[in-house]
Amino acid sequence: MEGEKLILDKYIELSRDMGGKASIEGDTVHIIVPSEKLVEAASKLFNEYQCDFRVCVGTDERPLNGYFTITHIFTDNRNGLYVLLKTYIEPQDPKVPSITNAVPGADWCEMEARDLLGIEFTGRTPYRLVLPPEWPKGLHPLRKDVPYNYRPQIRGVSEKVSTTTETGVIPIGPYHPALHEPEYFELYVEGEKVVDVKYRGFHVHRGIEKLGETRMTYQQVNFLAERICGICGFEHSSCYALAVEKAAKLDVPERAQFIRSIVLEVERIHSHLLWLGVAFHVLGYDTGFMHVWRIRERVMYLAELLTGSRKTYGINLIGGVRRDINEEKKQKTLEVLRELEKEYKGLIEVALSVPQVRKRASGTGVLPREDALKLSVEGPTARASGIDKDARRDLPYAAYKYASFRVPVYTEGDNLARLLVRVDELVESMAIIEQLLDKIPKGPILLEKYEIPEGRVGVQVVEAPRGGDVHFVITGHGKPYRWRVRAPTYSNIPALRVMLRDQPLADAPLTIASIDPCFSCTDRVLIVRENGRREWLRLTGGLKI
Amino acid sequence: MSFVKKIIKPVEVLVVASKTGRVTIKYPFEEPWISPEFRGKIEIDPTKCIGCGACVNACPPNALEMIESEDKKTLRYFVGRCIFCWRCIDVCPVGAIKGTRNFELATNDPLDLYDYIVHNRVKCRECGKVTGETTRMLKYVLEKAFVTENYNNKCPDCRKKIFINAISMRRTGPVGEKT
């Protein structure tokens, strides 16, 4: 208790030094600082207090208080605290100092806020990240005065990413049979060696955040959040529900939290099995791919039994879940897990003994720890580079505090390490499900009556198979006022540049696959196109690694 | 592990494969592997539906829509948008919606993707104007909450008028008549 007080004092002192104010709500520390002190405060949080940078959120709060705001979300993993660093920005000519020099991981989210809200960041090179190049200047879709169904008349133009003639250019994507999703990589090669990489993503404009803020109700957004990702959708809907519940201070039944945790782990198992299959396929070990996917089918059936659907489970609501786990389902789950564990262990032993798997994965796509820390990477990518972080343990949510599990950490930072992290995590996940099924308390699964007050803030990190999902919610009338989603791939893609550099070209597909990228989750922002000027894109150009 | 064993280990996958045998099934000639909890297409019972629109409000992807016309209210279900979340089943006050395990919904006629349930709207007995509710909704409400016979089947405007009239009659005589 004494220690906890000291830690909170540290943050209050920080805000006092910066001429701001701090308030504490549950596990969230809200710090408001004047904008000229923002960089100093962020740098202190990131470098001195070793907080983990997650994402920044720009909000149009003009209808509420006449200002734009930017909130940098940090998490203090050692003490299980969320630290929100917020600053108000004048609505005329919104300008705020950029924190990318202190926190390189903030590069993308600042540019996203610039595109979608028109907040200018000083002290860095701006470039257009999210919106297509033909999008008209001065139209910022996430501002509250832009209706959600507004479509400017635009004509698509083709976009040229590279202008270099010095090195060979190998384009991958945006539609490539091996990639499953639209993204565009440009590899610059000298002979066999990759010397630089450019990434152009954000081809998928779904307008999910805007939809959640305008057209849908609190309960409907759960189902929309689930569709952010095709693989880890339940993490997103849980994350959203937990964020709203935290904002409204709802007391969700324990049984519901247990069921959430169990289904989250089921999802992790099937996601990692899927990834292992894809990795074996990329490595040229198709036998392994077939067998891993064969045993994955059991998990899909299990998910369907527990929730009613193979994917997009649709059981999350604010205040609890919709499907209970009865005795029969519990026995069936344990039975499936027992068989799965036996089969999985035998299979993975065989697969890892295959010489080409080990040889091609080890030593390729290395991400050193320093770079991983600087870029705030997430999930297995971070854990394979020696960063011991896992939101399930560090910022316990749902029912994870009742389960004991090991967080596998490898220090090599190569593709094999990322593979082994997932291999180990699978076994842990099976153990977690067994423990939670054993401890599941009796009681209701859904909160019947509750109220969600307006203007509250909730932030939640949920450890998805690929890393931490972050959902930031400001509650509004009948629907979220602001809903910001960050998928883990969003922070992992910039790290690809480090991983791919100075590597043989043949290893590039495996390295790209090794972060388990999910591009559509990353691109959940807005819109189409317009008659307009063409701009040269500077992709990850502002980031100096 | 001895050297030879290490070399031979990858070949063990043959044992796994031969033990497993064939796992694919001859769909559609064999039953697909579907759990009893599976959520498929919904079916709306037209005899039970009262046209209240609770499902329309709950439906996240707008697969259920209420189309209002002069004297009809039509509940339209479009399978193409349905995400099979069964929220409509949760919220239906009369239990008119039933979930099925049917997922084989491909068709060569796009009209098969739509279901319509047409409801009559209540006409005000006083002024003849159509009100918001359907006839069945009115019946349902009357069963639940007792509204004076005098007031049902009337539009809100007429109800207000009757009410004010009734009070004024009691106190000062009819409204609008000056002595």
JSON list of C-alpha atoms in Angstrom, two decimals, chain B residues 3-176:
[
{"chain": "B", "resi": 3, "resn": "PHE", "atom": "CA", "xyz": [22.21, -38.34, -34.03]},
{"chain": "B", "resi": 4, "resn": "VAL", "atom": "CA", "xyz": [20.20, -40.95, -35.93]},
{"chain": "B", "resi": 5, "resn": "LYS", "atom": "CA", "xyz": [17.07, -40.22, -33.94]},
{"chain": "B", "resi": 6, "resn": "LYS", "atom": "CA", "xyz": [17.44, -36.54, -34.69]},
{"chain": "B", "resi": 7, "resn": "ILE", "atom": "CA", "xyz": [17.68, -37.25, -38.40]},
{"chain": "B", "resi": 8, "resn": "ILE", "atom": "CA", "xyz": [14.69, -39.57, -38.31]},
{"chain": "B", "resi": 9, "resn": "LYS", "atom": "CA", "xyz": [12.47, -37.35, -36.14]},
{"chain": "B", "resi": 10, "resn": "PRO", "atom": "CA", "xyz": [10.86, -35.36, -39.02]},
{"chain": "B", "resi": 11, "resn": "VAL", "atom": "CA", "xyz": [9.72, -38.60, -40.61]},
{"chain": "B", "resi": 12, "resn": "GLU", "atom": "CA", "xyz": [7.51, -39.28, -37.57]},
{"chain": "B", "resi": 13, "resn": "VAL", "atom": "CA", "xyz": [4.92, -37.09, -39.23]},
{"chain": "B", "resi": 14, "resn": "LEU", "atom": "CA", "xyz": [4.10, -40.16, -41.33]},
{"chain": "B", "resi": 15, "resn": "VAL", "atom": "CA", "xyz": [2.97, -41.92, -38.17]},
{"chain": "B", "resi": 16, "resn": "VAL", "atom": "CA", "xyz": [0.76, -38.96, -37.29]},
{"chain": "B", "resi": 17, "resn": "ALA", "atom": "CA", "xyz": [-0.68, -38.88, -40.79]},
{"chain": "B", "resi": 18, "resn": "SER", "atom": "CA", "xyz": [-1.41, -42.58, -40.99]},
{"chain": "B", "resi": 19, "resn": "LYS", "atom": "CA", "xyz": [-3.03, -42.57, -37.54]},
{"chain": "B", "resi": 20, "resn": "THR", "atom": "CA", "xyz": [-5.25, -39.65, -38.45]},
{"chain": "B", "resi": 21, "resn": "GLY", "atom": "CA", "xyz": [-6.39, -40.91, -41.80]},
{"chain": "B", "resi": 22, "resn": "ARG", "atom": "CA", "xyz": [-8.72, -38.80, -43.86]},
{"chain": "B", "resi": 23, "resn": "VAL", "atom": "CA", "xyz": [-10.33, -35.86, -42.05]},
{"chain": "B", "resi": 24, "resn": "THR", "atom": "CA", "xyz": [-12.22, -34.16, -44.85]},
{"chain": "B", "resi": 25, "resn": "ILE", "atom": "CA", "xyz": [-15.84, -35.10, -45.44]},
{"chain": "B", "resi": 26, "resn": "LYS", "atom": "CA", "xyz": [-17.80, -35.45, -48.64]},
{"chain": "B", "resi": 27, "resn": "TYR", "atom": "CA", "xyz": [-19.84, -32.32, -48.23]},
{"chain": "B", "resi": 28, "resn": "PRO", "atom": "CA", "xyz": [-22.65, -31.81, -49.32]},
{"chain": "B", "resi": 29, "resn": "PHE", "atom": "CA", "xyz": [-23.33, -35.56, -49.34]},
{"chain": "B", "resi": 30, "resn": "GLU", "atom": "CA", "xyz": [-22.30, -35.87, -45.71]},
{"chain": "B", "resi": 31, "resn": "GLU", "atom": "CA", "xyz": [-23.49, -33.79, -42.76]},
{"chain": "B", "resi": 32, "resn": "PRO", "atom": "CA", "xyz": [-21.18, -30.85, -42.05]},
{"chain": "B", "resi": 33, "resn": "TRP", "atom": "CA", "xyz": [-19.47, -30.65, -38.66]},
{"chain": "B", "resi": 34, "resn": "ILE", "atom": "CA", "xyz": [-21.73, -28.16, -36.88]},
{"chain": "B", "resi": 35, "resn": "SER", "atom": "CA", "xyz": [-22.09, -27.85, -33.14]},
{"chain": "B", "resi": 36, "resn": "PRO", "atom": "CA", "xyz": [-25.54, -27.81, -31.54]},
{"chain": "B", "resi": 37, "resn": "GLU", "atom": "CA", "xyz": [-24.92, -24.23, -30.40]},
{"chain": "B", "resi": 38, "resn": "PHE", "atom": "CA", "xyz": [-24.36, -22.87, -33.88]},
{"chain": "B", "resi": 39, "resn": "ARG", "atom": "CA", "xyz": [-26.16, -19.66, -34.74]},
{"chain": "B", "resi": 40, "resn": "GLY", "atom": "CA", "xyz": [-27.58, -19.58, -38.25]},
{"chain": "B", "resi": 41, "resn": "LYS", "atom": "CA", "xyz": [-30.32, -17.83, -40.12]},
{"chain": "B", "resi": 42, "resn": "ILE", "atom": "CA", "xyz": [-33.24, -16.47, -38.13]},
{"chain": "B", "resi": 43, "resn": "GLU", "atom": "CA", "xyz": [-36.88, -17.17, -38.80]},
{"chain": "B", "resi": 44, "resn": "ILE", "atom": "CA", "xyz": [-39.59, -14.73, -37.92]},
{"chain": "B", "resi": 45, "resn": "ASP", "atom": "CA", "xyz": [-42.99, -16.17, -37.11]},
{"chain": "B", "resi": 46, "resn": "PRO", "atom": "CA", "xyz": [-45.47, -13.88, -38.89]},
{"chain": "B", "resi": 47, "resn": "THR", "atom": "CA", "xyz": [-48.34, -15.00, -36.68]},
{"chain": "B", "resi": 48, "resn": "LYS", "atom": "CA", "xyz": [-46.56, -13.90, -33.51]},
{"chain": "B", "resi": 49, "resn": "CYS", "atom": "CA", "xyz": [-44.77, -10.73, -34.68]},
{"chain": "B", "resi": 50, "resn": "ILE", "atom": "CA", "xyz": [-46.42, -7.55, -33.48]},
{"chain": "B", "resi": 51, "resn": "GLY", "atom": "CA", "xyz": [-44.29, -5.14, -35.46]},
{"chain": "B", "resi": 52, "resn": "CYS", "atom": "CA", "xyz": [-42.97, -3.22, -32.47]},
{"chain": "B", "resi": 53, "resn": "GLY", "atom": "CA", "xyz": [-39.52, -2.70, -34.00]},
{"chain": "B", "resi": 54, "resn": "ALA", "atom": "CA", "xyz": [-37.47, -3.76, -30.97]},
{"chain": "B", "resi": 55, "resn": "CYS", "atom": "CA", "xyz": [-35.39, -6.02, -33.20]},
{"chain": "B", "resi": 56, "resn": "VAL", "atom": "CA", "xyz": [-34.82, -3.19, -35.66]},
{"chain": "B", "resi": 57, "resn": "ASN", "atom": "CA", "xyz": [-33.38, -1.03, -32.90]},
{"chain": "B", "resi": 58, "resn": "ALA", "atom": "CA", "xyz": [-31.13, -3.80, -31.64]},
{"chain": "B", "resi": 59, "resn": "CYS", "atom": "CA", "xyz": [-29.88, -5.10, -35.00]},
{"chain": "B", "resi": 60, "resn": "PRO", "atom": "CA", "xyz": [-26.24, -3.96, -35.37]},
{"chain": "B", "resi": 61, "resn": "PRO", "atom": "CA", "xyz": [-25.90, -4.25, -39.18]},
{"chain": "B", "resi": 62, "resn": "ASN", "atom": "CA", "xyz": [-29.42, -3.05, -40.12]},
{"chain": "B", "resi": 63, "resn": "ALA", "atom": "CA", "xyz": [-30.41, -6.43, -41.52]},
{"chain": "B", "resi": 64, "resn": "LEU", "atom": "CA", "xyz": [-33.84, -5.88, -40.04]},
{"chain": "B", "resi": 65, "resn": "GLU", "atom": "CA", "xyz": [-35.54, -2.75, -41.24]},
{"chain": "B", "resi": 66, "resn": "MET", "atom": "CA", "xyz": [-38.94, -1.23, -40.75]},
{"chain": "B", "resi": 67, "resn": "ILE", "atom": "CA", "xyz": [-40.36, 0.20, -43.93]},
{"chain": "B", "resi": 68, "resn": "GLU", "atom": "CA", "xyz": [-43.29, 2.49, -43.28]},
{"chain": "B", "resi": 69, "resn": "SER", "atom": "CA", "xyz": [-45.89, 3.35, -45.86]},
{"chain": "B", "resi": 70, "resn": "GLU", "atom": "CA", "xyz": [-49.28, 5.08, -45.77]},
{"chain": "B", "resi": 71, "resn": "ASP", "atom": "CA", "xyz": [-51.22, 2.33, -44.04]},
{"chain": "B", "resi": 72, "resn": "LYS", "atom": "CA", "xyz": [-48.72, -0.51, -43.70]},
{"chain": "B", "resi": 73, "resn": "LYS", "atom": "CA", "xyz": [-45.64, -1.20, -41.67]},
{"chain": "B", "resi": 74, "resn": "THR", "atom": "CA", "xyz": [-43.31, -3.79, -43.17]},
{"chain": "B", "resi": 75, "resn": "LEU", "atom": "CA", "xyz": [-40.57, -5.57, -41.29]},
{"chain": "B", "resi": 76, "resn": "ARG", "atom": "CA", "xyz": [-37.92, -6.57, -43.79]},
{"chain": "B", "resi": 77, "resn": "TYR", "atom": "CA", "xyz": [-35.23, -9.13, -43.04]},
{"chain": "B", "resi": 78, "resn": "PHE", "atom": "CA", "xyz": [-32.31, -9.21, -45.43]},
{"chain": "B", "resi": 79, "resn": "VAL", "atom": "CA", "xyz": [-30.05, -12.24, -45.00]},
{"chain": "B", "resi": 80, "resn": "GLY", "atom": "CA", "xyz": [-27.28, -10.58, -46.97]},
{"chain": "B", "resi": 81, "resn": "ARG", "atom": "CA", "xyz": [-26.60, -8.13, -44.18]},
{"chain": "B", "resi": 82, "resn": "CYS", "atom": "CA", "xyz": [-27.30, -10.48, -41.30]},
{"chain": "B", "resi": 83, "resn": "ILE", "atom": "CA", "xyz": [-24.34, -11.25, -39.01]},
{"chain": "B", "resi": 84, "resn": "PHE", "atom": "CA", "xyz": [-26.20, -14.03, -37.16]},
{"chain": "B", "resi": 85, "resn": "CYS", "atom": "CA", "xyz": [-25.72, -12.45, -33.74]},
{"chain": "B", "resi": 86, "resn": "TRP", "atom": "CA", "xyz": [-29.27, -13.30, -32.63]},
{"chain": "B", "resi": 87, "resn": "ARG", "atom": "CA", "xyz": [-29.66, -10.01, -30.77]},
{"chain": "B", "resi": 88, "resn": "CYS", "atom": "CA", "xyz": [-33.17, -9.79, -32.25]},
{"chain": "B", "resi": 89, "resn": "ILE", "atom": "CA", "xyz": [-34.05, -13.05, -30.52]},
{"chain": "B", "resi": 90, "resn": "ASP", "atom": "CA", "xyz": [-32.85, -11.61, -27.19]},
{"chain": "B", "resi": 91, "resn": "VAL", "atom": "CA", "xyz": [-34.94, -8.48, -27.45]},
{"chain": "B", "resi": 92, "resn": "CYS", "atom": "CA", "xyz": [-38.17, -9.74, -29.06]},
{"chain": "B", "resi": 93, "resn": "PRO", "atom": "CA", "xyz": [-40.92, -9.19, -26.47]},
{"chain": "B", "resi": 94, "resn": "VAL", "atom": "CA", "xyz": [-43.22, -11.89, -27.88]},
{"chain": "B", "resi": 95, "resn": "GLY", "atom": "CA", "xyz": [-40.67, -14.54, -28.86]},
{"chain": "B", "resi": 96, "resn": "ALA", "atom": "CA", "xyz": [-41.60, -14.37, -32.53]},
{"chain": "B", "resi": 97, "resn": "ILE", "atom": "CA", "xyz": [-38.04, -14.85, -33.76]},
{"chain": "B", "resi": 98, "resn": "LYS", "atom": "CA", "xyz": [-36.51, -18.28, -33.75]},
{"chain": "B", "resi": 99, "resn": "GLY", "atom": "CA", "xyz": [-32.92, -19.16, -34.49]},
{"chain": "B", "resi": 100, "resn": "THR", "atom": "CA", "xyz": [-32.07, -22.03, -36.80]},
{"chain": "B", "resi": 101, "resn": "ARG", "atom": "CA", "xyz": [-28.85, -23.85, -37.60]},
{"chain": "B", "resi": 102, "resn": "ASN", "atom": "CA", "xyz": [-29.30, -23.19, -41.29]},
{"chain": "B", "resi": 103, "resn": "PHE", "atom": "CA", "xyz": [-26.24, -21.63, -42.92]},
{"chain": "B", "resi": 104, "resn": "GLU", "atom": "CA", "xyz": [-26.58, -22.85, -46.50]},
{"chain": "B", "resi": 105, "resn": "LEU", "atom": "CA", "xyz": [-28.15, -19.68, -47.80]},
{"chain": "B", "resi": 106, "resn": "ALA", "atom": "CA", "xyz": [-26.79, -19.43, -51.33]},
{"chain": "B", "resi": 107, "resn": "THR", "atom": "CA", "xyz": [-29.52, -18.91, -53.90]},
{"chain": "B", "resi": 108, "resn": "ASN", "atom": "CA", "xyz": [-29.90, -17.98, -57.55]},
{"chain": "B", "resi": 109, "resn": "ASP", "atom": "CA", "xyz": [-32.82, -15.68, -56.89]},
{"chain": "B", "resi": 110, "resn": "PRO", "atom": "CA", "xyz": [-31.94, -12.53, -54.91]},
{"chain": "B", "resi": 111, "resn": "LEU", "atom": "CA", "xyz": [-35.53, -12.27, -53.72]},
{"chain": "B", "resi": 112, "resn": "ASP", "atom": "CA", "xyz": [-34.99, -15.38, -51.63]},
{"chain": "B", "resi": 113, "resn": "LEU", "atom": "CA", "xyz": [-32.71, -13.31, -49.45]},
{"chain": "B", "resi": 114, "resn": "TYR", "atom": "CA", "xyz": [-35.56, -11.17, -48.20]},
{"chain": "B", "resi": 115, "resn": "ASP", "atom": "CA", "xyz": [-38.35, -11.90, -45.75]},
{"chain": "B", "resi": 116, "resn": "TYR", "atom": "CA", "xyz": [-41.23, -9.52, -45.36]},
{"chain": "B", "resi": 117, "resn": "ILE", "atom": "CA", "xyz": [-43.81, -9.24, -42.63]},
{"chain": "B", "resi": 118, "resn": "VAL", "atom": "CA", "xyz": [-46.54, -6.74, -43.35]},
{"chain": "B", "resi": 119, "resn": "HIS", "atom": "CA", "xyz": [-48.51, -5.13, -40.55]},
{"chain": "B", "resi": 120, "resn": "ASN", "atom": "CA", "xyz": [-51.56, -2.92, -40.69]},
{"chain": "B", "resi": 121, "resn": "ARG", "atom": "CA", "xyz": [-51.31, 0.39, -38.99]},
{"chain": "B", "resi": 122, "resn": "VAL", "atom": "CA", "xyz": [-53.97, 1.54, -36.61]},
{"chain": "B", "resi": 123, "resn": "LYS", "atom": "CA", "xyz": [-56.35, 4.20, -37.84]},
{"chain": "B", "resi": 124, "resn": "CYS", "atom": "CA", "xyz": [-57.58, 6.77, -35.38]},
{"chain": "B", "resi": 125, "resn": "ARG", "atom": "CA", "xyz": [-61.24, 6.10, -34.76]},
{"chain": "B", "resi": 126, "resn": "GLU", "atom": "CA", "xyz": [-61.83, 9.78, -34.23]},
{"chain": "B", "resi": 127, "resn": "CYS", "atom": "CA", "xyz": [-60.08, 11.57, -37.11]},
{"chain": "B", "resi": 128, "resn": "GLY", "atom": "CA", "xyz": [-59.06, 8.67, -39.36]},
{"chain": "B", "resi": 129, "resn": "LYS", "atom": "CA", "xyz": [-55.35, 9.55, -39.26]},
{"chain": "B", "resi": 130, "resn": "VAL", "atom": "CA", "xyz": [-52.94, 6.56, -39.14]},
{"chain": "B", "resi": 131, "resn": "THR", "atom": "CA", "xyz": [-50.96, 6.32, -35.93]},
{"chain": "B", "resi": 132, "resn": "GLY", "atom": "CA", "xyz": [-47.50, 4.92, -35.38]},
{"chain": "B", "resi": 133, "resn": "GLU", "atom": "CA", "xyz": [-48.41, 1.53, -33.98]},
{"chain": "B", "resi": 134, "resn": "THR", "atom": "CA", "xyz": [-49.64, -1.60, -35.67]},
{"chain": "B", "resi": 135, "resn": "THR", "atom": "CA", "xyz": [-52.94, -3.26, -34.84]},
{"chain": "B", "resi": 136, "resn": "ARG", "atom": "CA", "xyz": [-51.19, -6.16, -33.15]},
{"chain": "B", "resi": 137, "resn": "MET", "atom": "CA", "xyz": [-49.01, -3.86, -31.11]},
{"chain": "B", "resi": 138, "resn": "LEU", "atom": "CA", "xyz": [-52.12, -2.14, -29.83]},
{"chain": "B", "resi": 139, "resn": "LYS", "atom": "CA", "xyz": [-53.64, -5.46, -28.88]},
{"chain": "B", "resi": 140, "resn": "TYR", "atom": "CA", "xyz": [-50.47, -6.46, -27.09]},
{"chain": "B", "resi": 141, "resn": "VAL", "atom": "CA", "xyz": [-50.31, -3.23, -25.14]},
{"chain": "B", "resi": 142, "resn": "LEU", "atom": "CA", "xyz": [-53.97, -3.50, -24.15]},
{"chain": "B", "resi": 143, "resn": "GLU", "atom": "CA", "xyz": [-53.33, -6.95, -22.73]},
{"chain": "B", "resi": 144, "resn": "LYS", "atom": "CA", "xyz": [-50.40, -5.68, -20.67]},
{"chain": "B", "resi": 145, "resn": "ALA", "atom": "CA", "xyz": [-51.59, -2.31, -19.48]},
{"chain": "B", "resi": 146, "resn": "PHE", "atom": "CA", "xyz": [-55.21, -1.34, -19.14]},
{"chain": "B", "resi": 147, "resn": "VAL", "atom": "CA", "xyz": [-56.01, 1.79, -21.02]},
{"chain": "B", "resi": 148, "resn": "THR", "atom": "CA", "xyz": [-59.51, 3.14, -20.79]},
{"chain": "B", "resi": 149, "resn": "GLU", "atom": "CA", "xyz": [-61.58, 1.90, -23.71]},
{"chain": "B", "resi": 150, "resn": "ASN", "atom": "CA", "xyz": [-62.28, 5.49, -24.56]},
{"chain": "B", "resi": 151, "resn": "TYR", "atom": "CA", "xyz": [-58.66, 6.24, -25.36]},
{"chain": "B", "resi": 152, "resn": "ASN", "atom": "CA", "xyz": [-57.45, 3.27, -27.34]},
{"chain": "B", "resi": 153, "resn": "ASN", "atom": "CA", "xyz": [-57.65, 3.31, -31.11]},
{"chain": "B", "resi": 154, "resn": "LYS", "atom": "CA", "xyz": [-57.17, 7.05, -31.08]},
{"chain": "B", "resi": 155, "resn": "CYS", "atom": "CA", "xyz": [-54.22, 9.12, -32.20]},
{"chain": "B", "resi": 156, "resn": "PRO", "atom": "CA", "xyz": [-52.29, 11.12, -29.59]},
{"chain": "B", "resi": 157, "resn": "ASP", "atom": "CA", "xyz": [-53.78, 14.40, -30.79]},
{"chain": "B", "resi": 158, "resn": "CYS", "atom": "CA", "xyz": [-57.35, 13.14, -30.44]},
{"chain": "B", "resi": 159, "resn": "ARG", "atom": "CA", "xyz": [-56.56, 11.62, -27.06]},
{"chain": "B", "resi": 160, "resn": "LYS", "atom": "CA", "xyz": [-55.30, 14.97, -25.86]},
{"chain": "B", "resi": 161, "resn": "LYS", "atom": "CA", "xyz": [-58.38, 16.70, -27.18]},
{"chain": "B", "resi": 162, "resn": "ILE", "atom": "CA", "xyz": [-60.74, 14.23, -25.52]},
{"chain": "B", "resi": 163, "resn": "PHE", "atom": "CA", "xyz": [-58.90, 14.49, -22.24]},
{"chain": "B", "resi": 164, "resn": "ILE", "atom": "CA", "xyz": [-58.95, 18.27, -22.15]},
{"chain": "B", "resi": 165, "resn": "ASN", "atom": "CA", "xyz": [-62.56, 18.30, -23.19]},
{"chain": "B", "resi": 166, "resn": "ALA", "atom": "CA", "xyz": [-63.48, 15.87, -20.47]},
{"chain": "B", "resi": 167, "resn": "ILE", "atom": "CA", "xyz": [-61.85, 17.98, -17.78]},
{"chain": "B", "resi": 168, "resn": "SER", "atom": "CA", "xyz": [-63.22, 21.25, -19.02]},
{"chain": "B", "resi": 169, "resn": "MET", "atom": "CA", "xyz": [-66.71, 19.76, -19.32]},
{"chain": "B", "resi": 170, "resn": "ARG", "atom": "CA", "xyz": [-66.57, 18.90, -15.68]},
{"chain": "B", "resi": 171, "resn": "ARG", "atom": "CA", "xyz": [-65.48, 22.38, -14.62]},
{"chain": "B", "resi": 172, "resn": "THR", "atom": "CA", "xyz": [-66.58, 25.06, -17.03]},
{"chain": "B", "resi": 173, "resn": "GLY", "atom": "CA", "xyz": [-68.35, 23.50, -19.92]},
{"chain": "B", "resi": 174, "resn": "PRO", "atom": "CA", "xyz": [-67.03, 22.62, -23.38]},
{"chain": "B", "resi": 175, "resn": "VAL", "atom": "CA", "xyz": [-63.80, 24.18, -24.65]},
{"chain": "B", "resi": 176, "resn": "GLY", "atom": "CA", "xyz": [-64.12, 26.99, -27.13]}
]
